[in-house]
Tab-separated table of C-alpha atoms in Angstrom:
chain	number	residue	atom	x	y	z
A	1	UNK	CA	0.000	0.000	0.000
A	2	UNK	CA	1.291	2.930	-1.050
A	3	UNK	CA	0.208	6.133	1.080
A	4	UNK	CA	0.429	10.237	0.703
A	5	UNK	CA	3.045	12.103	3.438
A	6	UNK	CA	4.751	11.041	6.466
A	7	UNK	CA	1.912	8.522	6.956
A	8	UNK	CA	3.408	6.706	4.545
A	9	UNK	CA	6.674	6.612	6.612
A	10	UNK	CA	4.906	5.382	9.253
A	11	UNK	CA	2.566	2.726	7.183
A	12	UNK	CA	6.415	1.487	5.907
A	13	UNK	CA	7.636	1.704	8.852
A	14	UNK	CA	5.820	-0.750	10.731
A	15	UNK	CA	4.908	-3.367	8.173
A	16	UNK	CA	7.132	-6.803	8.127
A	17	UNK	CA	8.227	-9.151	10.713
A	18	UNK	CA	8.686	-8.587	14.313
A	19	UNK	CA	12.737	-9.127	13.494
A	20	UNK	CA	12.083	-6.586	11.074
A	21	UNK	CA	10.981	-3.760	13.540
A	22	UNK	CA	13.210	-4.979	16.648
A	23	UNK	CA	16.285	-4.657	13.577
A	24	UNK	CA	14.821	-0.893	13.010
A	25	UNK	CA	14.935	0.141	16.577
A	26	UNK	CA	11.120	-0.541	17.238
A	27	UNK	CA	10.297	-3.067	20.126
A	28	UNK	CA	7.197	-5.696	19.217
A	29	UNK	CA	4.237	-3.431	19.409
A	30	UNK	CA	5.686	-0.218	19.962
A	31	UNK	CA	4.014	1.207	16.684
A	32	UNK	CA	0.751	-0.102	15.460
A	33	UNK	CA	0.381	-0.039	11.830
A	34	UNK	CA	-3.417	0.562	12.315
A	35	UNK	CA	-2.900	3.900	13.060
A	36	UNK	CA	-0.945	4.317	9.673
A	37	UNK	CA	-3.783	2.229	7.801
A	38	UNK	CA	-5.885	5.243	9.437
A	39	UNK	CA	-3.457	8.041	8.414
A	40	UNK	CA	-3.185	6.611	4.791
A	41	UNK	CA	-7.179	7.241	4.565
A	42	UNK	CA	-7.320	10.010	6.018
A	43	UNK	CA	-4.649	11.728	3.890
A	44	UNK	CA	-5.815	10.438	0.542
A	45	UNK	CA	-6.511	13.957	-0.515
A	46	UNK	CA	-2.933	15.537	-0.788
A	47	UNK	CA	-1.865	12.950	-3.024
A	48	UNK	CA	1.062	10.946	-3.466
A	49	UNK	CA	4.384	12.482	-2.433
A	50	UNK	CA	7.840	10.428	-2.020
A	51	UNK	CA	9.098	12.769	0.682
A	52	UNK	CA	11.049	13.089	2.173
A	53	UNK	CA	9.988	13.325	5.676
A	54	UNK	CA	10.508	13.295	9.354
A	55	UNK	CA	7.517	11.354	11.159
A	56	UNK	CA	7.260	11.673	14.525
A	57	UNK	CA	5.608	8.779	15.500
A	58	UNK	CA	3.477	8.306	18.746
A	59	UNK	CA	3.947	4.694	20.358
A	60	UNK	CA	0.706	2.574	21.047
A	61	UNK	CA	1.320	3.262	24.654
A	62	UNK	CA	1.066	7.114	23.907
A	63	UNK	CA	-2.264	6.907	22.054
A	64	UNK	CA	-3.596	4.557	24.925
A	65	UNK	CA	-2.230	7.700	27.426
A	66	UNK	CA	-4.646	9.712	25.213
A	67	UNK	CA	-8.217	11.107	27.522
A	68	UNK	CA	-10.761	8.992	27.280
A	69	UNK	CA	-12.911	8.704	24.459
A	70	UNK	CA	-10.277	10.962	22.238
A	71	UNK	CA	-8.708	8.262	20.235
A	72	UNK	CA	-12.026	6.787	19.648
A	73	UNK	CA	-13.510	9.832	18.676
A	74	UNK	CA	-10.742	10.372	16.021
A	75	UNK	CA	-10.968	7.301	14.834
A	76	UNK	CA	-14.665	8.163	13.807
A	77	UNK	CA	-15.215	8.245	10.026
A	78	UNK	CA	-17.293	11.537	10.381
A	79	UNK	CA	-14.004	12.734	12.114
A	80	UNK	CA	-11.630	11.795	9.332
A	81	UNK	CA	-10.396	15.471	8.733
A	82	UNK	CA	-9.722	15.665	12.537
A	83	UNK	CA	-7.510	12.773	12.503
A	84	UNK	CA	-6.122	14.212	9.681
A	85	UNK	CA	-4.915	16.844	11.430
A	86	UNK	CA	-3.922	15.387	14.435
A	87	UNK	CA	-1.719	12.726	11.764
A	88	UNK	CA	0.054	15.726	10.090
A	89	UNK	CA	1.274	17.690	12.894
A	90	UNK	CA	3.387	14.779	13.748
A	91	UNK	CA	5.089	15.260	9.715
A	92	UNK	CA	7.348	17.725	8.528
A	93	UNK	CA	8.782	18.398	5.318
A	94	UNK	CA	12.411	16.934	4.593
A	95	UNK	CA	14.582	14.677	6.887
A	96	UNK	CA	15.944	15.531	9.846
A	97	UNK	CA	18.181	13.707	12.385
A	98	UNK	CA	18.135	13.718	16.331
A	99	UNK	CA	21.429	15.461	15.506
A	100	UNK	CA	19.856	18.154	13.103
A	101	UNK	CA	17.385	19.349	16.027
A	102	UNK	CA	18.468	22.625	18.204
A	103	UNK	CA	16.859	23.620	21.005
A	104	UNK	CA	14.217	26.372	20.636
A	105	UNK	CA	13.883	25.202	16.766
A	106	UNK	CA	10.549	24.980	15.378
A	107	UNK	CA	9.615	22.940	12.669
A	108	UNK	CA	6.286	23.525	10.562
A	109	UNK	CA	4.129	20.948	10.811
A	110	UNK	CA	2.908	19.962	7.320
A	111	UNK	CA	-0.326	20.170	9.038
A	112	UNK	CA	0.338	23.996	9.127
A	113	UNK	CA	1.354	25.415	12.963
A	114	UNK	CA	4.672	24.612	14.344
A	115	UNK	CA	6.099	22.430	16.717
A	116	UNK	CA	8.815	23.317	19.243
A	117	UNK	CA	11.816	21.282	19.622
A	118	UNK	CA	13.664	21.237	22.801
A	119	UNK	CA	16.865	20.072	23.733
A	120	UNK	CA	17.590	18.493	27.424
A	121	UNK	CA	21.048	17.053	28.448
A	122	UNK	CA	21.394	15.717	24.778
A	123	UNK	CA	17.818	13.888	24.862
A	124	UNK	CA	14.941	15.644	22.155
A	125	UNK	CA	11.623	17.112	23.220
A	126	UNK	CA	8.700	18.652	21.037
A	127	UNK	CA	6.547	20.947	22.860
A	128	UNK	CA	3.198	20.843	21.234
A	129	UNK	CA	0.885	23.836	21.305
A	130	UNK	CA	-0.926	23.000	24.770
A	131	UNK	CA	1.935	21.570	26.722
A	132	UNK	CA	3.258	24.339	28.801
A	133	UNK	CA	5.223	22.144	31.622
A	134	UNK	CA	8.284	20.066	30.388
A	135	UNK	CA	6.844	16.906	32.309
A	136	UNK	CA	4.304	17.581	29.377
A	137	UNK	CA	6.325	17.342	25.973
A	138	UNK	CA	6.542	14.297	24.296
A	139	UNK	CA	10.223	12.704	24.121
A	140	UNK	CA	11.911	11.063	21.408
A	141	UNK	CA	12.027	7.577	22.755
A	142	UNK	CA	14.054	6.336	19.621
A	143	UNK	CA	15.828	8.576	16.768
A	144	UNK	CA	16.863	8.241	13.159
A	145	UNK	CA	14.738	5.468	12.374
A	146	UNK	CA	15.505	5.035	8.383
A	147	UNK	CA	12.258	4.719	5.809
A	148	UNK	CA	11.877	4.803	2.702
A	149	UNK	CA	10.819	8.214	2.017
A	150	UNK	CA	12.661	9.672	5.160
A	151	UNK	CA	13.040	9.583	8.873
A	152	UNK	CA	10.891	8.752	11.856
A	153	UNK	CA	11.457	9.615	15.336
A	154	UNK	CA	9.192	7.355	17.916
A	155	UNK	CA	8.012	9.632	20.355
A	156	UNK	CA	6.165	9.176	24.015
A	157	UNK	CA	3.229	11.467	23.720
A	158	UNK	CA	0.703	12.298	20.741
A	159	UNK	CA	1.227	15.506	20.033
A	160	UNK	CA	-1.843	17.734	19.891
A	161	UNK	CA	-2.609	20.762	17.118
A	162	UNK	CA	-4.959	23.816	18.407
């Protein structure tokens, strides 16, 4: 399956073997490819793009840490351009490495608003729109994952667009 954006990263990314993933840095069901089946769908509409990309890429466990009811009601079909949204605030244009990433930097989201990076004795942060305390940001868990069409960093938290 071939899929528009970063979601396609992420829809790459997680297909194959459990060897597979464990060989790419991902632990057995740290990523569920459902949720790139649902970002495929729900990005249908900008078309087909070979990137590349940097995906950061919310574990299972940081979807299940989601408030109750949210990740259901995303997963809504009447709520497909809400997911959408959610999805492409974790993609940005062009690769970047855990080493390209300054504190303070903010990358635009291909969603459209920016996300703040932030830099902590050598370990990456993104400070979403709402998180205001740094217990809040979502950390990158495990860098520089290679795709075909770019770069994923797993992250901790799902990061949130106004």
């Amino acid at each position: 399956m071939r899929c528009g954006l970063g979601c396609g990263v992420l829809w790459r990314l997680t297909q194959g073997s459990a060897e597979h993933r464990r060989a790419r840095g991902l632990g057995s069901g740290s990523l569920d490819p459902r949720h790139g089946r649902q970002g495929c769908r729900a990005r249908r509409d900008i078309g087909e793009s070979p990137g590349p990309f940097t995906v950061f890429a919310p574990t299972n466990e940081a979807f299940a840490a989601l408030p109750a009811g949210v990740l259901e009601h995303l997963l809504r079909p009447e709520n497909k351009a809400e997911l959408a949204k959610v999805l492409t605030y974790h993609v940005v244009a062009g690769a970047v490495t855990a080493s390209q990433i300054h504190d303070r930097e903010i990358f635009k989201t291909v969603e459209g608003q920016g996300v703040e990076a932030r830099v902590f004795d050598g370990k990456v942060f993104l400070q979403d729109r709402i998180a205001e305390d740094p217990r809040d940001f979502a950390q990158v868990v495990t860098a520089d994952v290679s795709a075909s069409n770019g770069v994923v960093h797993v992250i901790n938290k799902v990061l949130l667009p106004l």
